[in-house]
Amino acid sequence: MKAVVLVGGFGTRLRPLTVTTPKQMLSVVDRPMIEYVVSTLKRGGVSEVTLALGYKEDLFRASYPDAVCGGVSLSYAVEPEPLDTAGAVRFAADTVGIDEPFLVVNGDVLTDIDVRSLWDRHREIGAQATIALTRVQDPSRFGVVPTDAQGKVLGFVEKPSRDEAPTNWINAGIYVLEPEILGRIARGRRVSIEREVFPSVVAENGLWAVKSEAYWIDIGTPSTYVQAQLDLIDGVRGPAMTAVAAEARVDEDAEVERSVVMEGATVAVRAVIRDSIIMQSAVIEEDASVDGSVIGPGAHIGRGAKVTRMSIVGDRVSVGAGRLVDGSKIPSSD
Ligand code: GTP
């Protein structure tokens, strides 16, 4: 099985972290996000992955110089300009010469969805495209997908208001596509798979879906980027992962509660860290507190400073002693 993984977006919602690092290269507990995505694919039987790259593509190549990631061989398709989700799939398929059914996944989804059973169901139905669905409480920021009892997709409603959503089952960002679908995607311009391609396949009764109750989270926002990591250390997704890296230095009189402290980070005496992510080599000085927030790689939180309410402190940014950062991103990207 071959897969195209979409990793070329700007990741604007995760700024300022994504100003220096593309979203899928941001660490999630102990390794870059992309490695979790590739593991899910490998578990399902995928042996070749093409990364559909754009923004900061060089950082992916530099991280996987042997073109192997998580035991799977990688190839790269670098768009000359962002072509959006379907344009990127066409470009990647043209670049590596895909002419058989293949998987497509969004690179910012962490999930245990079984891609093999999605694949098998796709072949069994003979669909043009088959998408995995996951259930969420609030579907209003997703593509909502009503189906009939057999799983035939009846519509594709992008980001409906909460009251108008016909169902809570949403597009999980994982698809099996027949190669013929590629012919529907114009070359060299932005084309959205969710807004343009899927609605046209629905109109021909060719789009099918498979519902899954497996773990799923789209980690493209600050709160879900934090949540996904807390789920991993809480053991919500299998055995609990170690929250504090062996190479981190946490003073014995610091308090670290339900938080990730990545390698090389320092948490000084009497600092308090709660429900937060302290990234590589960040320094939290004495008496500082970090609550429900993300401290970027190499950032420095001065003595007695307070960072709270889903704030994000960017790469190597310093927060002065005693300062309060409350629900803000610094530097601000506006
Ligand atoms: P935001 O700017 O925060 O919305 O993030 P994003 O740019 O990543 O966009 P979004 O989360 O909607 O994208 C879903 C997936 O598609 C992500 O894995 C993106 O990296 C990827 N993606 C979005 N646009 C493009 C594109 O033009 N080219 C490629 N190759 N991938 C894209």
CSV table of C-alpha atoms and ligand atoms in Angstrom, one decimal:
chain,number,residue,atom,x,y,z
A,1,MET,CA,0.0,0.0,0.0
A,2,LYS,CA,1.2,3.5,-0.9
A,3,ALA,CA,0.2,6.6,0.9
A,4,VAL,CA,0.5,10.4,0.3
A,5,VAL,CA,0.7,12.4,3.5
A,6,LEU,CA,-0.2,16.1,3.3
A,7,VAL,CA,2.3,18.1,5.2
A,8,GLY,CA,2.7,21.3,3.2
A,9,GLY,CA,0.4,23.7,5.1
A,10,PHE,CA,1.5,26.8,6.9
A,11,GLY,CA,0.1,25.7,10.3
A,12,THR,CA,-1.1,29.2,11.1
A,13,ARG,CA,-3.2,28.2,14.1
A,14,LEU,CA,-0.1,26.9,15.8
A,15,ARG,CA,1.9,30.1,15.4
A,16,PRO,CA,4.4,31.1,16.7
A,17,LEU,CA,5.6,27.5,17.0
A,18,THR,CA,5.2,27.0,13.3
A,19,VAL,CA,7.2,30.1,12.3
A,20,THR,CA,10.4,28.2,12.7
A,21,THR,CA,9.2,24.6,12.5
A,22,PRO,CA,6.6,23.1,10.1
A,23,LYS,CA,3.6,21.7,12.1
A,24,GLN,CA,4.4,18.0,11.5
A,25,MET,CA,8.0,18.4,12.7
A,26,LEU,CA,6.9,19.8,16.1
A,27,SER,CA,7.5,17.3,18.8
A,28,VAL,CA,4.7,15.4,20.4
A,29,VAL,CA,6.0,14.1,23.8
A,30,ASP,CA,9.2,12.5,22.4
A,31,ARG,CA,9.2,12.6,18.6
A,32,PRO,CA,8.0,14.7,15.7
A,33,MET,CA,4.3,14.5,14.9
A,34,ILE,CA,5.0,13.0,11.4
A,35,GLU,CA,6.4,9.9,13.0
A,36,TYR,CA,3.1,9.0,14.8
A,37,VAL,CA,1.3,9.5,11.5
A,38,VAL,CA,3.7,7.2,9.6
A,39,SER,CA,3.5,4.6,12.4
A,40,THR,CA,-0.3,4.4,12.0
A,41,LEU,CA,0.2,3.9,8.3
A,42,LYS,CA,2.9,1.3,8.8
A,43,ARG,CA,0.6,-0.7,11.2
A,44,GLY,CA,-2.0,-0.8,8.5
A,45,GLY,CA,0.5,-2.3,6.0
A,46,VAL,CA,1.7,0.9,4.2
A,47,SER,CA,5.3,0.5,3.0
A,48,GLU,CA,5.8,3.6,0.9
A,49,VAL,CA,5.0,7.1,1.9
A,50,THR,CA,5.2,10.3,-0.2
A,51,LEU,CA,5.3,13.5,1.7
A,52,ALA,CA,3.4,16.3,-0.1
A,53,LEU,CA,5.6,19.2,1.0
A,54,GLY,CA,5.6,22.9,0.7
A,55,TYR,CA,6.2,25.1,3.7
A,56,LYS,CA,9.7,24.6,5.1
A,57,GLU,CA,10.2,21.4,3.2
A,58,ASP,CA,14.0,21.4,3.8
A,59,LEU,CA,13.4,20.7,7.5
A,60,PHE,CA,11.7,17.3,6.6
A,61,ARG,CA,14.5,16.3,4.3
A,62,ALA,CA,17.2,17.3,6.8
A,63,SER,CA,15.5,15.2,9.5
A,64,TYR,CA,15.2,12.1,7.4
A,65,PRO,CA,18.4,12.2,5.3
A,66,ASP,CA,18.1,8.5,4.5
A,67,ALA,CA,14.5,8.9,3.4
A,68,VAL,CA,13.3,6.5,6.0
A,69,CYS,CA,10.9,7.5,8.7
A,70,GLY,CA,9.5,5.1,11.3
A,71,GLY,CA,10.6,2.1,9.2
A,72,VAL,CA,8.8,3.3,6.1
A,73,SER,CA,10.6,4.6,3.0
A,74,LEU,CA,9.8,8.2,2.1
A,75,SER,CA,9.7,10.1,-1.1
A,76,TYR,CA,9.2,13.8,-1.4
A,77,ALA,CA,7.0,15.9,-3.7
A,78,VAL,CA,7.7,19.6,-3.2
A,79,GLU,CA,5.0,21.9,-4.6
A,80,PRO,CA,6.3,25.1,-6.2
A,81,GLU,CA,3.4,26.9,-4.5
A,82,PRO,CA,0.7,25.7,-2.2
A,83,LEU,CA,-1.9,23.8,-4.2
A,84,ASP,CA,-4.4,23.0,-1.3
A,85,THR,CA,-5.3,19.5,-0.3
A,86,ALA,CA,-6.4,18.0,-3.7
A,87,GLY,CA,-3.9,20.0,-5.8
A,88,ALA,CA,-1.2,18.6,-3.5
A,89,VAL,CA,-2.4,15.0,-3.9
A,90,ARG,CA,-2.4,15.3,-7.7
A,91,PHE,CA,1.0,16.9,-7.7
A,92,ALA,CA,2.4,14.2,-5.4
A,93,ALA,CA,0.9,11.4,-7.4
A,94,ASP,CA,2.3,12.9,-10.7
A,95,THR,CA,5.7,13.3,-9.1
A,96,VAL,CA,6.1,9.8,-7.9
A,97,GLY,CA,4.0,8.1,-10.6
A,98,ILE,CA,1.1,6.7,-8.6
A,99,ASP,CA,-1.3,4.8,-10.9
A,100,GLU,CA,-3.0,2.4,-8.5
A,101,PRO,CA,-5.4,2.9,-5.5
A,102,PHE,CA,-3.6,4.7,-2.7
A,103,LEU,CA,-4.2,6.2,0.7
A,104,VAL,CA,-4.2,10.0,1.5
A,105,VAL,CA,-3.8,11.3,5.1
A,106,ASN,CA,-3.7,14.7,6.6
A,107,GLY,CA,-0.4,15.0,8.4
A,108,ASP,CA,-1.9,16.6,11.5
A,109,VAL,CA,-4.2,13.8,12.6
A,110,LEU,CA,-3.1,11.4,15.4
A,111,THR,CA,-5.2,8.3,15.3
A,112,ASP,CA,-5.5,4.6,15.9
A,113,ILE,CA,-7.9,4.2,12.9
A,114,ASP,CA,-7.2,0.9,11.1
A,115,VAL,CA,-6.3,2.0,7.6
A,116,ARG,CA,-6.1,-1.7,6.5
A,117,SER,CA,-9.9,-2.2,7.2
A,118,LEU,CA,-10.6,1.1,5.4
A,119,TRP,CA,-8.6,-0.2,2.4
A,120,ASP,CA,-10.4,-3.6,2.5
A,121,ARG,CA,-13.8,-2.0,2.6
A,122,HIS,CA,-12.9,0.3,-0.3
A,123,ARG,CA,-12.0,-2.7,-2.5
A,124,GLU,CA,-15.1,-4.6,-1.4
A,125,ILE,CA,-17.5,-1.8,-2.4
A,126,GLY,CA,-15.6,-0.8,-5.5
A,127,ALA,CA,-16.0,2.9,-4.5
A,128,GLN,CA,-14.2,5.8,-6.3
A,129,ALA,CA,-13.1,7.0,-2.9
A,130,THR,CA,-13.7,5.8,0.7
A,131,ILE,CA,-13.1,8.0,3.7
A,132,ALA,CA,-12.8,7.3,7.4
A,133,LEU,CA,-15.2,9.0,9.7
A,134,THR,CA,-14.8,9.8,13.3
A,135,ARG,CA,-17.3,11.1,15.8
A,136,VAL,CA,-16.9,14.4,17.6
A,137,GLN,CA,-19.1,16.4,20.0
A,138,ASP,CA,-18.9,19.7,18.2
A,139,PRO,CA,-18.7,19.1,14.4
A,140,SER,CA,-18.8,22.8,13.5
A,141,ARG,CA,-15.1,23.1,12.6
A,142,PHE,CA,-15.0,20.0,10.5
A,143,GLY,CA,-16.3,18.5,7.3
A,144,VAL,CA,-19.5,16.7,8.3
A,145,VAL,CA,-20.5,13.6,6.4
A,146,PRO,CA,-24.0,12.1,6.5
A,147,THR,CA,-24.2,8.5,5.1
A,148,ASP,CA,-26.9,5.9,4.4
A,149,ALA,CA,-27.0,2.6,6.4
A,150,GLN,CA,-24.6,0.9,4.0
A,151,GLY,CA,-22.1,3.8,4.3
A,152,LYS,CA,-22.7,5.6,1.0
A,153,VAL,CA,-22.0,9.3,1.5
A,154,LEU,CA,-25.0,11.5,1.0
A,155,GLY,CA,-23.4,14.9,1.4
A,156,PHE,CA,-20.3,16.7,2.4
A,157,VAL,CA,-21.0,19.7,4.6
A,158,GLU,CA,-17.9,21.8,5.4
A,159,LYS,CA,-17.9,23.5,8.8
A,160,PRO,CA,-21.7,23.8,9.4
A,161,SER,CA,-23.1,25.7,12.3
A,162,ARG,CA,-23.5,23.5,15.4
A,163,ASP,CA,-27.4,23.5,15.0
A,164,GLU,CA,-27.3,22.7,11.3
A,165,ALA,CA,-24.9,19.8,11.4
A,166,PRO,CA,-26.8,16.7,10.1
A,167,THR,CA,-24.6,14.3,12.1
A,168,ASN,CA,-21.6,14.2,14.5
A,169,TRP,CA,-19.6,12.0,12.1
A,170,ILE,CA,-16.9,14.0,10.5
A,171,ASN,CA,-14.2,13.5,7.9
A,172,ALA,CA,-11.2,12.0,9.7
A,173,GLY,CA,-8.7,13.1,7.1
A,174,ILE,CA,-7.9,9.6,5.9
A,175,TYR,CA,-9.0,8.4,2.4
A,176,VAL,CA,-8.5,5.6,-0.1
A,177,LEU,CA,-8.7,7.0,-3.6
A,178,GLU,CA,-8.9,5.3,-7.0
A,179,PRO,CA,-6.3,6.7,-9.4
A,180,GLU,CA,-9.1,7.9,-11.7
A,181,ILE,CA,-10.0,10.5,-9.1
A,182,LEU,CA,-6.7,12.3,-10.0
A,183,GLY,CA,-8.1,13.2,-13.4
A,184,ARG,CA,-10.7,15.3,-11.8
A,185,ILE,CA,-8.1,17.5,-10.1
A,186,ALA,CA,-6.9,20.4,-12.2
A,187,ARG,CA,-3.1,20.7,-12.4
A,188,GLY,CA,-1.2,23.8,-11.3
A,189,ARG,CA,-3.9,25.5,-9.2
A,190,ARG,CA,-5.3,25.3,-5.7
A,191,VAL,CA,-8.0,22.6,-5.4
A,192,SER,CA,-9.6,21.5,-2.2
A,193,ILE,CA,-10.4,17.9,-1.8
A,194,GLU,CA,-13.1,18.6,0.8
A,195,ARG,CA,-14.8,21.5,-1.0
A,196,GLU,CA,-14.4,20.5,-4.7
A,197,VAL,CA,-13.5,16.9,-5.3
A,198,PHE,CA,-15.6,15.0,-2.7
A,199,PRO,CA,-18.9,16.9,-3.4
A,200,SER,CA,-18.5,16.0,-7.1
A,201,VAL,CA,-17.9,12.3,-6.3
A,202,VAL,CA,-20.9,12.3,-4.0
A,203,ALA,CA,-23.0,13.6,-6.9
A,204,GLU,CA,-22.1,10.4,-8.8
A,205,ASN,CA,-22.7,8.1,-5.7
A,206,GLY,CA,-19.1,7.2,-5.7
A,207,LEU,CA,-18.0,8.3,-2.2
A,208,TRP,CA,-18.3,5.8,0.6
A,209,ALA,CA,-17.3,6.0,4.3
A,210,VAL,CA,-16.3,3.8,7.1
A,211,LYS,CA,-17.1,4.9,10.7
A,212,SER,CA,-14.5,4.3,13.4
A,213,GLU,CA,-14.6,4.7,17.1
A,214,ALA,CA,-10.8,4.5,17.4
A,215,TYR,CA,-8.8,7.3,19.0
A,216,TRP,CA,-8.6,10.4,16.8
A,217,ILE,CA,-7.5,13.9,17.3
A,218,ASP,CA,-6.7,16.7,14.8
A,219,ILE,CA,-3.8,18.5,16.5
A,220,GLY,CA,-3.7,21.6,14.4
A,221,THR,CA,-4.8,24.0,17.2
A,222,PRO,CA,-3.0,24.9,20.4
A,223,SER,CA,-5.6,23.2,22.7
A,224,THR,CA,-5.6,20.0,20.7
A,225,TYR,CA,-1.8,20.0,20.4
A,226,VAL,CA,-1.7,20.1,24.2
A,227,GLN,CA,-4.5,17.6,24.6
A,228,ALA,CA,-3.0,15.0,22.3
A,229,GLN,CA,0.2,15.0,24.4
A,230,LEU,CA,-1.7,14.8,27.7
A,231,ASP,CA,-3.7,11.9,26.3
A,232,LEU,CA,-0.4,10.1,25.6
A,233,ILE,CA,1.0,10.6,29.1
A,234,ASP,CA,-2.3,9.9,30.7
A,235,GLY,CA,-2.5,6.5,28.9
A,236,VAL,CA,-5.7,7.4,27.1
A,237,ARG,CA,-4.1,5.9,23.9
A,238,GLY,CA,-2.4,2.7,25.2
A,239,PRO,CA,0.3,2.5,27.8
A,240,ALA,CA,1.1,5.9,29.4
A,241,MET,CA,4.3,7.5,27.9
A,242,THR,CA,6.9,9.1,30.1
A,243,ALA,CA,6.1,12.7,30.6
A,244,VAL,CA,9.5,14.1,31.7
A,245,ALA,CA,12.4,13.3,29.4
A,246,ALA,CA,15.4,11.6,31.0
A,247,GLU,CA,17.5,14.4,29.6
A,248,ALA,CA,15.4,17.2,31.3
A,249,ARG,CA,16.4,18.8,34.6
A,250,VAL,CA,13.5,19.2,37.0
A,251,ASP,CA,14.4,20.5,40.5
A,252,GLU,CA,13.2,18.3,43.3
A,253,ASP,CA,11.3,21.3,44.7
A,254,ALA,CA,9.6,22.1,41.5
A,255,GLU,CA,6.1,20.8,40.9
A,256,VAL,CA,5.3,19.2,37.6
A,257,GLU,CA,1.7,18.1,37.3
A,258,ARG,CA,0.2,16.3,34.2
A,259,SER,CA,2.7,18.0,31.8
A,260,VAL,CA,5.3,17.1,29.2
A,261,VAL,CA,8.9,18.3,29.8
A,262,MET,CA,11.0,17.6,26.7
A,263,GLU,CA,14.7,16.8,26.5
A,264,GLY,CA,17.1,19.5,27.6
A,265,ALA,CA,14.5,21.5,29.3
A,266,THR,CA,15.1,22.9,32.9
A,267,VAL,CA,12.5,23.5,35.6
A,268,ALA,CA,14.0,25.4,38.5
A,269,VAL,CA,13.2,25.3,42.2
A,270,ARG,CA,9.6,26.1,43.2
A,271,ALA,CA,8.4,26.5,39.6
A,272,VAL,CA,5.0,25.0,39.0
A,273,ILE,CA,4.0,23.4,35.7
A,274,ARG,CA,0.4,22.2,35.1
A,275,ASP,CA,-1.3,20.8,32.1
A,276,SER,CA,1.4,22.2,29.9
A,277,ILE,CA,4.1,21.4,27.3
A,278,ILE,CA,7.6,22.5,28.0
A,279,MET,CA,9.5,22.0,24.8
A,280,GLN,CA,13.2,21.1,24.2
A,281,SER,CA,15.8,23.1,26.0
A,282,ALA,CA,13.2,25.6,27.4
A,283,VAL,CA,14.1,27.1,30.8
A,284,ILE,CA,11.6,27.8,33.5
A,285,GLU,CA,13.2,29.8,36.3
A,286,GLU,CA,12.5,29.6,40.0
A,287,ASP,CA,9.0,30.5,41.3
A,288,ALA,CA,7.7,30.8,37.7
A,289,SER,CA,4.4,29.1,36.8
A,290,VAL,CA,3.1,27.6,33.6
A,291,ASP,CA,-0.5,26.5,33.4
A,292,GLY,CA,-2.3,25.1,30.4
A,293,SER,CA,0.2,26.5,28.0
A,294,VAL,CA,3.1,25.7,25.6
A,295,ILE,CA,6.6,26.9,26.1
A,296,GLY,CA,8.5,26.7,22.8
A,297,PRO,CA,12.0,25.2,22.2
A,298,GLY,CA,14.7,27.2,23.9
A,299,ALA,CA,12.3,29.8,25.4
A,300,HIS,CA,13.1,31.3,28.7
A,301,ILE,CA,10.5,32.0,31.4
A,302,GLY,CA,12.0,34.4,34.0
A,303,ARG,CA,11.9,34.2,37.7
A,304,GLY,CA,8.3,34.4,39.1
A,305,ALA,CA,6.7,34.9,35.7
A,306,LYS,CA,3.3,33.4,35.1
A,307,VAL,CA,2.2,31.9,31.7
A,308,THR,CA,-1.4,30.8,31.7
A,309,ARG,CA,-4.7,30.1,29.7
A,310,MET,CA,-3.4,28.5,26.5
A,311,SER,CA,-0.6,30.9,25.9
A,312,ILE,CA,2.1,30.0,23.5
A,313,VAL,CA,5.7,31.3,23.9
A,314,GLY,CA,7.6,30.9,20.7
A,315,ASP,CA,11.0,29.5,20.0
A,316,ARG,CA,13.8,31.1,22.1
A,317,VAL,CA,11.5,33.9,23.2
A,318,SER,CA,12.2,35.4,26.7
A,319,VAL,CA,9.5,36.3,29.2
A,320,GLY,CA,10.9,38.7,31.7
A,321,ALA,CA,10.9,38.0,35.5
A,322,GLY,CA,7.6,38.6,37.1
A,323,ARG,CA,5.7,39.1,33.8
A,324,LEU,CA,2.2,37.8,33.2
A,325,VAL,CA,1.3,36.1,29.9
A,326,ASP,CA,-2.4,35.4,29.9
A,327,GLY,CA,-4.0,33.7,26.9
A,328,SER,CA,-1.5,35.2,24.5
A,329,LYS,CA,0.9,34.2,21.8
A,330,ILE,CA,4.3,35.7,21.9
A,331,PRO,CA,5.5,37.0,19.6
A,332,SER,CA,2.1,37.7,18.3
A,333,SER,CA,1.6,36.7,14.6
A,334,ASP,CA,-0.9,39.5,13.8
B,1,GTP,P1,-3.7,26.1,9.5
B,1,GTP,O1,-3.0,27.2,8.7
B,1,GTP,O2,-3.6,26.3,11.0
B,1,GTP,O3,-5.1,26.0,9.0
B,1,GTP,O4,-3.0,24.7,9.2
B,1,GTP,P2,-2.6,24.0,7.8
B,1,GTP,O5,-1.9,24.9,6.9
B,1,GTP,O6,-1.9,22.8,8.2
B,1,GTP,O7,-4.0,23.7,7.2
B,1,GTP,P3,-5.0,22.4,7.5
B,1,GTP,O8,-4.8,22.0,8.9
B,1,GTP,O9,-6.3,22.8,7.0
B,1,GTP,O10,-4.4,21.3,6.6
B,1,GTP,C1,-4.7,20.0,6.7
B,1,GTP,C2,-3.5,19.2,6.2
B,1,GTP,O11,-3.2,19.4,4.8
B,1,GTP,C3,-2.3,19.5,7.0
B,1,GTP,O12,-1.5,18.3,7.2
B,1,GTP,C4,-1.5,20.5,6.1
B,1,GTP,O13,-0.1,20.4,6.2
B,1,GTP,C5,-1.9,20.0,4.7
B,1,GTP,N1,-2.0,21.1,3.7
B,1,GTP,C6,-2.9,22.1,3.7
B,1,GTP,N2,-2.7,22.9,2.6
B,1,GTP,C7,-1.7,22.2,1.8
B,1,GTP,C8,-1.1,22.5,0.6
B,1,GTP,O14,-1.4,23.5,-0.1
B,1,GTP,N3,-0.1,21.6,0.2
B,1,GTP,C9,0.2,20.5,0.9
B,1,GTP,N4,1.2,19.7,0.4
B,1,GTP,N5,-0.3,20.2,2.1
B,1,GTP,C10,-1.3,21.1,2.6
